[in-house]
PDB file of N, CA and C in Angstrom:
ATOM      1  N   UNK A   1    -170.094-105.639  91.110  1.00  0.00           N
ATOM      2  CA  UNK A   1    -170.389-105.627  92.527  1.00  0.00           C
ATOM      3  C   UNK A   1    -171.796-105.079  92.721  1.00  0.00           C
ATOM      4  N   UNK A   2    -172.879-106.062  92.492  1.00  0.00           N
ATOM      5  CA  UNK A   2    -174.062-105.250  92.450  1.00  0.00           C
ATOM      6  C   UNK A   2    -174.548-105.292  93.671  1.00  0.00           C
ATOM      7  N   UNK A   3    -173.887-105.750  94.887  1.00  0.00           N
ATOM      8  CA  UNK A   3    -174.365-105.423  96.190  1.00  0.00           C
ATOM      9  C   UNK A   3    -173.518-104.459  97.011  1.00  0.00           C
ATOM     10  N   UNK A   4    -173.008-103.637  96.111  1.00  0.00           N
ATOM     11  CA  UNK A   4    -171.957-102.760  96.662  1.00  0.00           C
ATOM     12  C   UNK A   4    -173.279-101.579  97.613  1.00  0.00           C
ATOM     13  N   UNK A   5    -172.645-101.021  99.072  1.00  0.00           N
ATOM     14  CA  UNK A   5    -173.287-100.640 100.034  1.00  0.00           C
ATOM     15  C   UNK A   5    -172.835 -99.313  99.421  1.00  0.00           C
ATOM     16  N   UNK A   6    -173.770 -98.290  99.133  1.00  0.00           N
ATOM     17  CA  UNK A   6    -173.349 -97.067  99.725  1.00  0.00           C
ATOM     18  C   UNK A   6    -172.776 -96.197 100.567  1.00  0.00           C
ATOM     19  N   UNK A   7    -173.221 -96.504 102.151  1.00  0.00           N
ATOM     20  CA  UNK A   7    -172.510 -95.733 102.952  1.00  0.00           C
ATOM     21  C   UNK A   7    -171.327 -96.564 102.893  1.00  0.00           C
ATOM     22  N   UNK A   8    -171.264 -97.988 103.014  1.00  0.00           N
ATOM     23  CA  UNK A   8    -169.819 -97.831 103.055  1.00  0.00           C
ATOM     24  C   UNK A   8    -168.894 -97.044 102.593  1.00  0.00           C
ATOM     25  N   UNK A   9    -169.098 -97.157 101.040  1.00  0.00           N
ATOM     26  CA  UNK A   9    -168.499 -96.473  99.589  1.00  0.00           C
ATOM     27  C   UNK A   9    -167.963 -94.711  99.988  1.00  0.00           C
ATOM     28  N   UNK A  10    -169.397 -94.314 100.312  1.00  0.00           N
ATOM     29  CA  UNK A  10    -168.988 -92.667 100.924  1.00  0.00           C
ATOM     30  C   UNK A  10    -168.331 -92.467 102.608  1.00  0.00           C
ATOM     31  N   UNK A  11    -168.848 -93.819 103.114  1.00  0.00           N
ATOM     32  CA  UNK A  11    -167.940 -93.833 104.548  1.00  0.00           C
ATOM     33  C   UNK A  11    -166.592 -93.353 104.402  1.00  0.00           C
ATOM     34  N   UNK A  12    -165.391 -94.781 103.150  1.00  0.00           N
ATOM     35  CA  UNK A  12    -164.126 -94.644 103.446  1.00  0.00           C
ATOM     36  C   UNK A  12    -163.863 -93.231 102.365  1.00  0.00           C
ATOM     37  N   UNK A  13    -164.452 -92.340 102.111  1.00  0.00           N
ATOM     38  CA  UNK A  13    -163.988 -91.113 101.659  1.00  0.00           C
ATOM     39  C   UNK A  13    -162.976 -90.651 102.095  1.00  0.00           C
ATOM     40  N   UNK A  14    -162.583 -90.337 103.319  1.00  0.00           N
ATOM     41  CA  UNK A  14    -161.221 -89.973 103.632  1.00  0.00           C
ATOM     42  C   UNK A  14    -160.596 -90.498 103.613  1.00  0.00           C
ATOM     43  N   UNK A  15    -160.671 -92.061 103.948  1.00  0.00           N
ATOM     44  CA  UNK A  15    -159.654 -92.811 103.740  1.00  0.00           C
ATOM     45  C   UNK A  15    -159.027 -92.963 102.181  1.00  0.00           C
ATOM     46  N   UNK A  16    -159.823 -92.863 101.366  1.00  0.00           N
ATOM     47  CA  UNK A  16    -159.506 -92.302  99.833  1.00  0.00           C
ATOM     48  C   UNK A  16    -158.956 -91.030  99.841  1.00  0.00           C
ATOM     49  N   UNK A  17    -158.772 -89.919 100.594  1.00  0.00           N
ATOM     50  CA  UNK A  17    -158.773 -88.664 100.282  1.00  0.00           C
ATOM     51  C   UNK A  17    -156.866 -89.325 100.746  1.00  0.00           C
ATOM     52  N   UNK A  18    -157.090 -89.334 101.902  1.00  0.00           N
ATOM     53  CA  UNK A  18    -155.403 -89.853 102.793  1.00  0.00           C
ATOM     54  C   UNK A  18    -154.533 -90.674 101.894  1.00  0.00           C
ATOM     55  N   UNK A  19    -155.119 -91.367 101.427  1.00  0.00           N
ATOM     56  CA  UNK A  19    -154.144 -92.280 100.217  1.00  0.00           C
ATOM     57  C   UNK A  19    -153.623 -91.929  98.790  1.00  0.00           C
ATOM     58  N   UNK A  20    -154.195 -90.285  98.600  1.00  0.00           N
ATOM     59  CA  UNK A  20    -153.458 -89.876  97.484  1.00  0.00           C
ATOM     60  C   UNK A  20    -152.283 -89.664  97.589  1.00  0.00           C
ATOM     61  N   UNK A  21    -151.177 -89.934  96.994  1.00  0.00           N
ATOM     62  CA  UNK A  21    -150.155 -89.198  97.210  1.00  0.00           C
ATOM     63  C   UNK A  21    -149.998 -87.887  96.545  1.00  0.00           C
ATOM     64  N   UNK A  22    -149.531 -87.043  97.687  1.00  0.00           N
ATOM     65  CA  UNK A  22    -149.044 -85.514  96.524  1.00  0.00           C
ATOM     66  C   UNK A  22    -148.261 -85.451  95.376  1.00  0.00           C
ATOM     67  N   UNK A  23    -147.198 -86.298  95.483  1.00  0.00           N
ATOM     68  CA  UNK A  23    -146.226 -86.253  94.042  1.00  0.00           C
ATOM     69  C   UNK A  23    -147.158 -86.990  93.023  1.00  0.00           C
ATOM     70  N   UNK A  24    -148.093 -87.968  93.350  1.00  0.00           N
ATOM     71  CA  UNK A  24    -148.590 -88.418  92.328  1.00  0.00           C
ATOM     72  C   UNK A  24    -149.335 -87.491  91.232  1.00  0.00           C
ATOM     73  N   UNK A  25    -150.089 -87.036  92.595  1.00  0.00           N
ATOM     74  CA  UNK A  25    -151.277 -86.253  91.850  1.00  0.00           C
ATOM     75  C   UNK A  25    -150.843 -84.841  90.628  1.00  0.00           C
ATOM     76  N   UNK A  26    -149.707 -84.437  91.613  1.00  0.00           N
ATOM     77  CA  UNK A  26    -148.787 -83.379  90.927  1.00  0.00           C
ATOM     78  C   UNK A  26    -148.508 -83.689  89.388  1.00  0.00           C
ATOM     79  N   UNK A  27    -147.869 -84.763  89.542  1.00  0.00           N
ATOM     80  CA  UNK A  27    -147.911 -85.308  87.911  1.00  0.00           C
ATOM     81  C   UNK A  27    -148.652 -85.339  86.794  1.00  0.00           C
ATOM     82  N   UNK A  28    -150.006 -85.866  88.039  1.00  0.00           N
ATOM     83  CA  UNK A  28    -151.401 -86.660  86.948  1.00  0.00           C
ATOM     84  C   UNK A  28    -151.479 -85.313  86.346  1.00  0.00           C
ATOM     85  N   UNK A  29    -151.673 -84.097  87.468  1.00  0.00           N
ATOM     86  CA  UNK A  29    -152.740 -83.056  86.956  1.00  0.00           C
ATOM     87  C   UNK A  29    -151.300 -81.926  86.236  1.00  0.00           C
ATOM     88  N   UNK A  30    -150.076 -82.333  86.570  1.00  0.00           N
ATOM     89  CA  UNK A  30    -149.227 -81.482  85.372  1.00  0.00           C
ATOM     90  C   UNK A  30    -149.188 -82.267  83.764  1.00  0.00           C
ATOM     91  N   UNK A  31    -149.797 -83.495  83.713  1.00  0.00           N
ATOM     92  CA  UNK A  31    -149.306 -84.120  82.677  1.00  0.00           C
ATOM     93  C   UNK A  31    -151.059 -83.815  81.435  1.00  0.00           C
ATOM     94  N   UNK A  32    -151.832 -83.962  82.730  1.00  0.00           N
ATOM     95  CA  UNK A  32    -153.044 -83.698  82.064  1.00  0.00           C
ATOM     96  C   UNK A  32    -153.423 -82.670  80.740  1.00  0.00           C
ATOM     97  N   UNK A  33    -154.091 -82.626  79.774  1.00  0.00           N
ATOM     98  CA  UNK A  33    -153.844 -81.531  78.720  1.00  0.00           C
ATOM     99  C   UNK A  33    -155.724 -80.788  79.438  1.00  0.00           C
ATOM    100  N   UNK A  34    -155.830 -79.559  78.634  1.00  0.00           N
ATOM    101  CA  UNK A  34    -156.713 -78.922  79.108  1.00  0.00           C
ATOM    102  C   UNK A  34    -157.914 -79.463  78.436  1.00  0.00           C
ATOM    103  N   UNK A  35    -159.584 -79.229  78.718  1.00  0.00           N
ATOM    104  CA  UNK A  35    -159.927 -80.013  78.280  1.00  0.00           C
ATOM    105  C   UNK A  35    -160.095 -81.452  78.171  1.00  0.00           C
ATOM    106  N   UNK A  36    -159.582 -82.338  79.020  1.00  0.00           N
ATOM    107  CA  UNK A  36    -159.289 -83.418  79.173  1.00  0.00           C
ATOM    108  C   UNK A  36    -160.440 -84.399  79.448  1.00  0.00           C
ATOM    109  N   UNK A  37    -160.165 -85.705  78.415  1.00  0.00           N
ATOM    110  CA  UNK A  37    -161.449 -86.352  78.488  1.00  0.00           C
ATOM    111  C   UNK A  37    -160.956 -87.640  79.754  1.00  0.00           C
ATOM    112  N   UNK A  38    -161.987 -87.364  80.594  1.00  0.00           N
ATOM    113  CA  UNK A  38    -161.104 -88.636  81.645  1.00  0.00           C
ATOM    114  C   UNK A  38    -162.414 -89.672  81.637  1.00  0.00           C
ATOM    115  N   UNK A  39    -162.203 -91.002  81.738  1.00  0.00           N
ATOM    116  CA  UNK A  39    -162.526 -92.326  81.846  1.00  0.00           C
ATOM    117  C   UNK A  39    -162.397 -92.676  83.186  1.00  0.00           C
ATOM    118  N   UNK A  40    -163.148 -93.208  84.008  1.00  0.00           N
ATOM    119  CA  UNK A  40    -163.159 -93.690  85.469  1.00  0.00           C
ATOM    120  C   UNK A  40    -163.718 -95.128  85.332  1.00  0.00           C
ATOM    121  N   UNK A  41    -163.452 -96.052  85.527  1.00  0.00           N
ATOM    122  CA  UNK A  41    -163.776 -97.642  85.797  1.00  0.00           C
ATOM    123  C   UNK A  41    -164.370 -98.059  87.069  1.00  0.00           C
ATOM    124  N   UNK A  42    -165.097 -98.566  87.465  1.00  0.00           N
ATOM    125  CA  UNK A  42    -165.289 -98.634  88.791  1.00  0.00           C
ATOM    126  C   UNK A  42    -165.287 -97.121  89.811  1.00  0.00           C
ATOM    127  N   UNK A  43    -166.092 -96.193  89.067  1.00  0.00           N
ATOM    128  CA  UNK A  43    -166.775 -95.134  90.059  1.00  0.00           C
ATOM    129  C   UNK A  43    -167.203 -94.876  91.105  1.00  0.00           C
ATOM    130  N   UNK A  44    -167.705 -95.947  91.281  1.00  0.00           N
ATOM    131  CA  UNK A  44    -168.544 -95.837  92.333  1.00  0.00           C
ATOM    132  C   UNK A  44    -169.890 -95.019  92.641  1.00  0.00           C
ATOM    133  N   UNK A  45    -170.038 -94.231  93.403  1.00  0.00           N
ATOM    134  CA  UNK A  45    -170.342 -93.233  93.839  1.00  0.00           C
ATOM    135  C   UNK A  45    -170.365 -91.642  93.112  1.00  0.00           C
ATOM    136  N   UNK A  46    -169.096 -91.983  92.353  1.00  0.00           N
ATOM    137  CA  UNK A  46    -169.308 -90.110  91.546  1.00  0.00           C
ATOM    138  C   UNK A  46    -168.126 -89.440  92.385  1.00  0.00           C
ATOM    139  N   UNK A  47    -167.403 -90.000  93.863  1.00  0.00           N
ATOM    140  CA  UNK A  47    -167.065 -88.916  94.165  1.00  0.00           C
ATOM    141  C   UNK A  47    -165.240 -88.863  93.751  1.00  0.00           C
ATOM    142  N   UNK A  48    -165.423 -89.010  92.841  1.00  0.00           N
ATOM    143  CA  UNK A  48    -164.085 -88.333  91.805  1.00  0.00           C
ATOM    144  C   UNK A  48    -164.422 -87.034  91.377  1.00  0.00           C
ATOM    145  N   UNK A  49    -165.163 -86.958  90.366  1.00  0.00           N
ATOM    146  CA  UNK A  49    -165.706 -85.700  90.392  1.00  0.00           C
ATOM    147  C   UNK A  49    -165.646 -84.864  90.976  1.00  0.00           C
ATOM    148  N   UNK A  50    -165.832 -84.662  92.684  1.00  0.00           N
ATOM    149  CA  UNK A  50    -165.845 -83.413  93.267  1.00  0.00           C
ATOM    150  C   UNK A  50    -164.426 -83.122  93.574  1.00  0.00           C
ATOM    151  N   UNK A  51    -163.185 -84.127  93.716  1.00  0.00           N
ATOM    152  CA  UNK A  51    -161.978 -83.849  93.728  1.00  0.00           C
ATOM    153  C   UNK A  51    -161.742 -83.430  92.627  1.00  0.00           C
ATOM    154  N   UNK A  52    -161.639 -83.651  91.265  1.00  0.00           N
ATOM    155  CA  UNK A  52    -161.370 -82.948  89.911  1.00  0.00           C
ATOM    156  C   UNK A  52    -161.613 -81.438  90.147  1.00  0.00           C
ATOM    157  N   UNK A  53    -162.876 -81.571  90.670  1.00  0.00           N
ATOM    158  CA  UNK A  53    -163.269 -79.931  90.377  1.00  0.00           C
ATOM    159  C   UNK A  53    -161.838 -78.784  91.507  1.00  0.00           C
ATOM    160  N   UNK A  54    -161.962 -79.717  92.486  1.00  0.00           N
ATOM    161  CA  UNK A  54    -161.525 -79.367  93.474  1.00  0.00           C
ATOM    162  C   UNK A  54    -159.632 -79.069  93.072  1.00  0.00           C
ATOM    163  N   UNK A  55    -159.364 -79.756  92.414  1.00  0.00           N
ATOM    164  CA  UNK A  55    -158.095 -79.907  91.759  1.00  0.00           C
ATOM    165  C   UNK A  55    -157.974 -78.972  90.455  1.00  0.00           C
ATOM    166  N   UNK A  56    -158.935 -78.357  90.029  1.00  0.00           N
ATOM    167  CA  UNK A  56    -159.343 -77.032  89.149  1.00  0.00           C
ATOM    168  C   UNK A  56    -159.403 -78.026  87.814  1.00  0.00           C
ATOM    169  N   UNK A  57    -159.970 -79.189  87.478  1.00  0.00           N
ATOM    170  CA  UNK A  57    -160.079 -79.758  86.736  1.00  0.00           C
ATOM    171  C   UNK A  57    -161.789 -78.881  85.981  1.00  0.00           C
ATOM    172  N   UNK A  58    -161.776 -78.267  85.411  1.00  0.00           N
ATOM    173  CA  UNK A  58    -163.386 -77.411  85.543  1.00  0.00           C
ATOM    174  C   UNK A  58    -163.309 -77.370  83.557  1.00  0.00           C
ATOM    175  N   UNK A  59    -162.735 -78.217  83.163  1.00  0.00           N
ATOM    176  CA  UNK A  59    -162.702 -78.477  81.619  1.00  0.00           C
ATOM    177  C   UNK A  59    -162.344 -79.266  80.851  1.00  0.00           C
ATOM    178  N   UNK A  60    -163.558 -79.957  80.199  1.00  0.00           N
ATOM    179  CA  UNK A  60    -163.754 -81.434  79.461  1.00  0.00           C
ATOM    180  C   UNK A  60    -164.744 -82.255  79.567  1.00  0.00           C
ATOM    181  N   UNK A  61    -164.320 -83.529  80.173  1.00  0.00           N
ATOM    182  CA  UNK A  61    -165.415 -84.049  80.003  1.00  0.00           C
ATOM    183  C   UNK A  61    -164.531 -85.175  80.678  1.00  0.00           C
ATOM    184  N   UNK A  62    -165.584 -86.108  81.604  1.00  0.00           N
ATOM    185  CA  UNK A  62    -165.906 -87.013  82.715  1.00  0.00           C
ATOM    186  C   UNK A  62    -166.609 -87.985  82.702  1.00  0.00           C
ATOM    187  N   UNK A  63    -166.425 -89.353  82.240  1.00  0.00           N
ATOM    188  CA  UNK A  63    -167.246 -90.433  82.056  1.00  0.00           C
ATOM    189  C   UNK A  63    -166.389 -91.243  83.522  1.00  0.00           C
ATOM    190  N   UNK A  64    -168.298 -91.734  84.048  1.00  0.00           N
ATOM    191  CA  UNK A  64    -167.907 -93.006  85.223  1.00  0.00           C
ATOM    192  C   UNK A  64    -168.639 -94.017  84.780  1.00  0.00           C
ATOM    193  N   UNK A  65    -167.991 -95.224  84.598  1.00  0.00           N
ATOM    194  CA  UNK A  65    -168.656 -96.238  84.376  1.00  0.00           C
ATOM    195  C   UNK A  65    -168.891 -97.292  85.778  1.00  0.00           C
ATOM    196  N   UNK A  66    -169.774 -97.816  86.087  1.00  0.00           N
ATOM    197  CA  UNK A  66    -169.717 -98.798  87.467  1.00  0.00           C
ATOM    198  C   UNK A  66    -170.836 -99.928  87.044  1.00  0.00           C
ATOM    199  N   UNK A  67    -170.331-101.340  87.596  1.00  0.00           N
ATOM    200  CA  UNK A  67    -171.264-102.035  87.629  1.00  0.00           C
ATOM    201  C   UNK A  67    -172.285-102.285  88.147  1.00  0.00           C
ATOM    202  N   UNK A  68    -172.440-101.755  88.918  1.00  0.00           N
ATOM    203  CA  UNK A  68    -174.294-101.393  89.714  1.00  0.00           C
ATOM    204  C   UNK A  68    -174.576-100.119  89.335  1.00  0.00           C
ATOM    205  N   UNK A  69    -176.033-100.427  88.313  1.00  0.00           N
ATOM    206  CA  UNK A  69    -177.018 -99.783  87.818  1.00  0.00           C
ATOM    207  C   UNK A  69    -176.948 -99.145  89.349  1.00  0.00           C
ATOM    208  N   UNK A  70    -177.118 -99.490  90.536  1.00  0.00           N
ATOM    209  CA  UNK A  70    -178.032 -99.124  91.797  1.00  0.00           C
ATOM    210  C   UNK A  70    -177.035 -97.839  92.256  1.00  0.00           C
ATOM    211  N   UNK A  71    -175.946 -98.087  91.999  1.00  0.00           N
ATOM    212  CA  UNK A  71    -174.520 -97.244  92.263  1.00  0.00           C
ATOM    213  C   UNK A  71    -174.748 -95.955  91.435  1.00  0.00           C
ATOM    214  N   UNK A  72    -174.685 -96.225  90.260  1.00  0.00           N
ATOM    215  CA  UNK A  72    -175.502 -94.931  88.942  1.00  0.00           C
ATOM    216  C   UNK A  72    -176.579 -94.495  89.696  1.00  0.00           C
ATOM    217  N   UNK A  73    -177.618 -95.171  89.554  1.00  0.00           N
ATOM    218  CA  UNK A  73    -179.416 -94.561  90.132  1.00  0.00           C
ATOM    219  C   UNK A  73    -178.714 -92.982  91.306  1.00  0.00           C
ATOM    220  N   UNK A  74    -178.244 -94.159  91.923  1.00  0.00           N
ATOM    221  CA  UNK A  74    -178.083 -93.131  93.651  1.00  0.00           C
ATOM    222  C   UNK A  74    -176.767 -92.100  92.962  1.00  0.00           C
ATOM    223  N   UNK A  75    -175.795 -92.137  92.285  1.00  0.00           N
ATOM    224  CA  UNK A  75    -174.917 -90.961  91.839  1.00  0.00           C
ATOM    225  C   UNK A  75    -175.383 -90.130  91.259  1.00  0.00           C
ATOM    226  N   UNK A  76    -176.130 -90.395  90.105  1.00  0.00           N
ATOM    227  CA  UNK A  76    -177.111 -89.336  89.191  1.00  0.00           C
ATOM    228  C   UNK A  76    -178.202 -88.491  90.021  1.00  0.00           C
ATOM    229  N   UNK A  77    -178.417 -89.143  91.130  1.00  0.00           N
ATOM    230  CA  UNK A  77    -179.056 -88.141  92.050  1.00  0.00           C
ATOM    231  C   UNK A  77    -178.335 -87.113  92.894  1.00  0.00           C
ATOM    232  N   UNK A  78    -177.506 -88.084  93.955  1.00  0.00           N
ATOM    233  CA  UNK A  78    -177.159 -87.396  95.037  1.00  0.00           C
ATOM    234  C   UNK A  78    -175.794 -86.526  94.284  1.00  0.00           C
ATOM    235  N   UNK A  79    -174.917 -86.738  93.293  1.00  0.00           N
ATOM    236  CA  UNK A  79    -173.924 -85.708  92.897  1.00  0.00           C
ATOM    237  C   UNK A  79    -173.936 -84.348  92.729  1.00  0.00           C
ATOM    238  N   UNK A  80    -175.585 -84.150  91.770  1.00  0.00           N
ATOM    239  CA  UNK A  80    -175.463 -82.723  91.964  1.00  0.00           C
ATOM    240  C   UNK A  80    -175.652 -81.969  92.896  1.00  0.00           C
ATOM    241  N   UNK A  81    -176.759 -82.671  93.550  1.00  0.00           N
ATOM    242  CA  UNK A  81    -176.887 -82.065  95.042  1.00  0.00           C
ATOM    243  C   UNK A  81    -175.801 -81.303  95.690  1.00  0.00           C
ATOM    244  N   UNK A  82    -175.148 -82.128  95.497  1.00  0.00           N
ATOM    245  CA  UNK A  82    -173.488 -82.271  96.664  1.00  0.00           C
ATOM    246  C   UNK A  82    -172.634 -81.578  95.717  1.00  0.00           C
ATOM    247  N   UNK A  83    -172.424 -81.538  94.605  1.00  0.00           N
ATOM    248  CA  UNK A  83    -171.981 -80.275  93.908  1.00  0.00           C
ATOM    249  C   UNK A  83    -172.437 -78.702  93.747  1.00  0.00           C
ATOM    250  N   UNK A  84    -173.441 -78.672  94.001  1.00  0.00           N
ATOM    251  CA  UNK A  84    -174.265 -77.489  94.266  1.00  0.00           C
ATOM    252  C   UNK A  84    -174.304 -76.875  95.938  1.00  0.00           C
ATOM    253  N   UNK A  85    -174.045 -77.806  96.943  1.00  0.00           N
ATOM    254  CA  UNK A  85    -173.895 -77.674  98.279  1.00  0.00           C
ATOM    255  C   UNK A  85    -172.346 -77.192  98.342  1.00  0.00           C
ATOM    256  N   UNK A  86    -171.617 -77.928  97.510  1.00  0.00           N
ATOM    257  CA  UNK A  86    -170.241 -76.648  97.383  1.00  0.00           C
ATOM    258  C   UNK A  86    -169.871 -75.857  96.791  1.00  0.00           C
ATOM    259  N   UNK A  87    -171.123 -75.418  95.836  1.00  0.00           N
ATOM    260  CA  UNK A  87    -171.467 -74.098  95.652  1.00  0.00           C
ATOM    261  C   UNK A  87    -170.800 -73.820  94.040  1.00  0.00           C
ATOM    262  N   UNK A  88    -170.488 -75.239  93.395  1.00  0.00           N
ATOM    263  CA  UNK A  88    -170.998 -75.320  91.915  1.00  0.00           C
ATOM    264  C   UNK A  88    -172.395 -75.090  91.112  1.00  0.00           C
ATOM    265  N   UNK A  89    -172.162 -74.530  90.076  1.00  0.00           N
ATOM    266  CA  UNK A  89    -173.353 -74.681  89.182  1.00  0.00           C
ATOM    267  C   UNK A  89    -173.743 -75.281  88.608  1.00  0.00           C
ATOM    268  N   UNK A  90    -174.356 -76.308  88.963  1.00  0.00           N
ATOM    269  CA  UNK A  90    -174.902 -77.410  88.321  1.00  0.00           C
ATOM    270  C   UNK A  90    -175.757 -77.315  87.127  1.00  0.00           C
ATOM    271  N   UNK A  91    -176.244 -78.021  85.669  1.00  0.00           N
ATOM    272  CA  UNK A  91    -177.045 -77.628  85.101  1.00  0.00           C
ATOM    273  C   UNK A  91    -177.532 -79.645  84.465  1.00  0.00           C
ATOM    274  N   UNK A  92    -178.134 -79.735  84.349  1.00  0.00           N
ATOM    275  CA  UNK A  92    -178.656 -80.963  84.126  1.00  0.00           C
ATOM    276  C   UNK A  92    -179.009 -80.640  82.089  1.00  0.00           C
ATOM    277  N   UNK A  93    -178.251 -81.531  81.374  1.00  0.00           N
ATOM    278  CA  UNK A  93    -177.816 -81.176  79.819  1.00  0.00           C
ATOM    279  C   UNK A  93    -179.550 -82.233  79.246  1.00  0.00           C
ATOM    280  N   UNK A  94    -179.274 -82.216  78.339  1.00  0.00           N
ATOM    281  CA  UNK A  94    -180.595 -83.077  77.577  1.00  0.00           C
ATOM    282  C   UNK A  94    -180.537 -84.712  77.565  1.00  0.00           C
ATOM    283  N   UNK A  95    -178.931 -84.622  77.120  1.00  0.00           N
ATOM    284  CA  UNK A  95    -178.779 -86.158  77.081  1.00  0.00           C
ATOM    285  C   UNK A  95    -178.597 -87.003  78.795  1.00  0.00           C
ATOM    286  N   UNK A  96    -179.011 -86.407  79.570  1.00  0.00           N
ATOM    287  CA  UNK A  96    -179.279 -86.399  80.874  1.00  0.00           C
ATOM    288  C   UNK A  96    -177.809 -86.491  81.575  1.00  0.00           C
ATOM    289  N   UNK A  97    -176.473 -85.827  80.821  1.00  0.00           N
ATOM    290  CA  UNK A  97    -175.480 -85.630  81.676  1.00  0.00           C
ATOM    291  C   UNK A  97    -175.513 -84.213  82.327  1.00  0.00           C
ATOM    292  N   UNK A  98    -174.592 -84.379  83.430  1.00  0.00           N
ATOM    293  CA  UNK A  98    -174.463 -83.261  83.967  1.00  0.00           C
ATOM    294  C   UNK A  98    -173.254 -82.049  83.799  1.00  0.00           C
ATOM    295  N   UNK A  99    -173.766 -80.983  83.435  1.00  0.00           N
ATOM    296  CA  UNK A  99    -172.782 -79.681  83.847  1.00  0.00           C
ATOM    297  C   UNK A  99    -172.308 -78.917  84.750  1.00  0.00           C
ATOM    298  N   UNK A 100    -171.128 -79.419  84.888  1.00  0.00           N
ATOM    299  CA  UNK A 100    -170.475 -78.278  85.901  1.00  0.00           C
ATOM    300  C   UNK A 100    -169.167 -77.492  85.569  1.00  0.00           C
ATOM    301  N   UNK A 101    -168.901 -75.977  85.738  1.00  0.00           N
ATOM    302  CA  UNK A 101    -168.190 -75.592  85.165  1.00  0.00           C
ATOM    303  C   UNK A 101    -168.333 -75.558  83.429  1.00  0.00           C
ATOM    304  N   UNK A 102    -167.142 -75.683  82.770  1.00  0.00           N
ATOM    305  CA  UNK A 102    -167.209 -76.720  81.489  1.00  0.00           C
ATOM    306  C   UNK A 102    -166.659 -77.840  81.020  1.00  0.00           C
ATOM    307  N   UNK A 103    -167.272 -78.829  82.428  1.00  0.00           N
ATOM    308  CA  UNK A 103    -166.913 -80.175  82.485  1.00  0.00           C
ATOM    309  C   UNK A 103    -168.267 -80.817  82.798  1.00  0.00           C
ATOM    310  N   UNK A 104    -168.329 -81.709  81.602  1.00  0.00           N
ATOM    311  CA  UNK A 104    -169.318 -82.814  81.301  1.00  0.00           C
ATOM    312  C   UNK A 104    -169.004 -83.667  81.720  1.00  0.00           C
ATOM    313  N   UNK A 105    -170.391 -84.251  82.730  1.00  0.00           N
ATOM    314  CA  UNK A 105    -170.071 -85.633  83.688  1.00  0.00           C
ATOM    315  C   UNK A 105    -171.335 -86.578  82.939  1.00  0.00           C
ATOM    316  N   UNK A 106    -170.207 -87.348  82.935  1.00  0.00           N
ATOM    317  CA  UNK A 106    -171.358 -88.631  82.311  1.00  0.00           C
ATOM    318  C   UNK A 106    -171.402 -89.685  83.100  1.00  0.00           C
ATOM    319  N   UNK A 107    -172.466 -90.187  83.646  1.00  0.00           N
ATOM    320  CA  UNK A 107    -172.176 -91.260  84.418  1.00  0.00           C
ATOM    321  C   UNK A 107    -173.041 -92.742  84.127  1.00  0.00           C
ATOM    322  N   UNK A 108    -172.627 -94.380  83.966  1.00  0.00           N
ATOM    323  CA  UNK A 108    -173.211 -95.245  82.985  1.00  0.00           C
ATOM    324  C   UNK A 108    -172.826 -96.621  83.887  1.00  0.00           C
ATOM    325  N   UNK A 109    -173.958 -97.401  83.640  1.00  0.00           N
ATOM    326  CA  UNK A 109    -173.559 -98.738  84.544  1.00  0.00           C
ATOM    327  C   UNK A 109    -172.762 -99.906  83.016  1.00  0.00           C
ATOM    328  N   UNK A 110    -172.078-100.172  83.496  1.00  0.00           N
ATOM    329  CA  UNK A 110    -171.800-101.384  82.179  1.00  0.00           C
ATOM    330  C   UNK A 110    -170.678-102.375  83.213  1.00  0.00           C
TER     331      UNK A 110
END
């Protein structure tokens, strides 16, 4: 989707937030092991990530893959920002992923 819109994407945020279910999530994150390496397909935006953290997910490691390079460009920017505005510590690593907590976010267009 390489003409995928941004604001749309961060528009329906709540409407993503409203459609979790609680029993689901209960599961995901009781079944989850610590450390956990999670895979995201169609990212988007990055904003999985700030629910993980938010869900005390704060250990492992975080790959988003999305098909717009343009989707990456604008996540690799605006995420930490917006992780640091909620008052994470962001640290920008060598291989140009990001740290937060001790969860490694990797984010990649393919």
């Amino acid at each position: 989707m390489e003409h995928a819109d941004i604001r749309y994407l961060e528009s329906k945020q709540s409407v993503d937030d409203r459609s979790r279910a609680e029993s689901v999530k209960t599961e995901l994150f009781r079944a989850l092991p610590t450390a956990a390496r999670i895979v995201e397909v169609g990212s988007g935006t990055g904003q999985t990530v700030p629910w993980l953290l938010e869900c005390r997910v704060t250990d492992g490691s975080y790959l988003g893959i999305e098909q717009s390079s343009h989707l990456v460009t604008h996540s690799r920017s605006v995420l930490p920002k917006l992780l640091r505005r909620q008052g994470y510590a962001v640290a920008t690593n060598d291989d140009g992923s990001t740290r937060v907590a001790d969860l490694t976010v990797r984010l990649h267009s393919g």
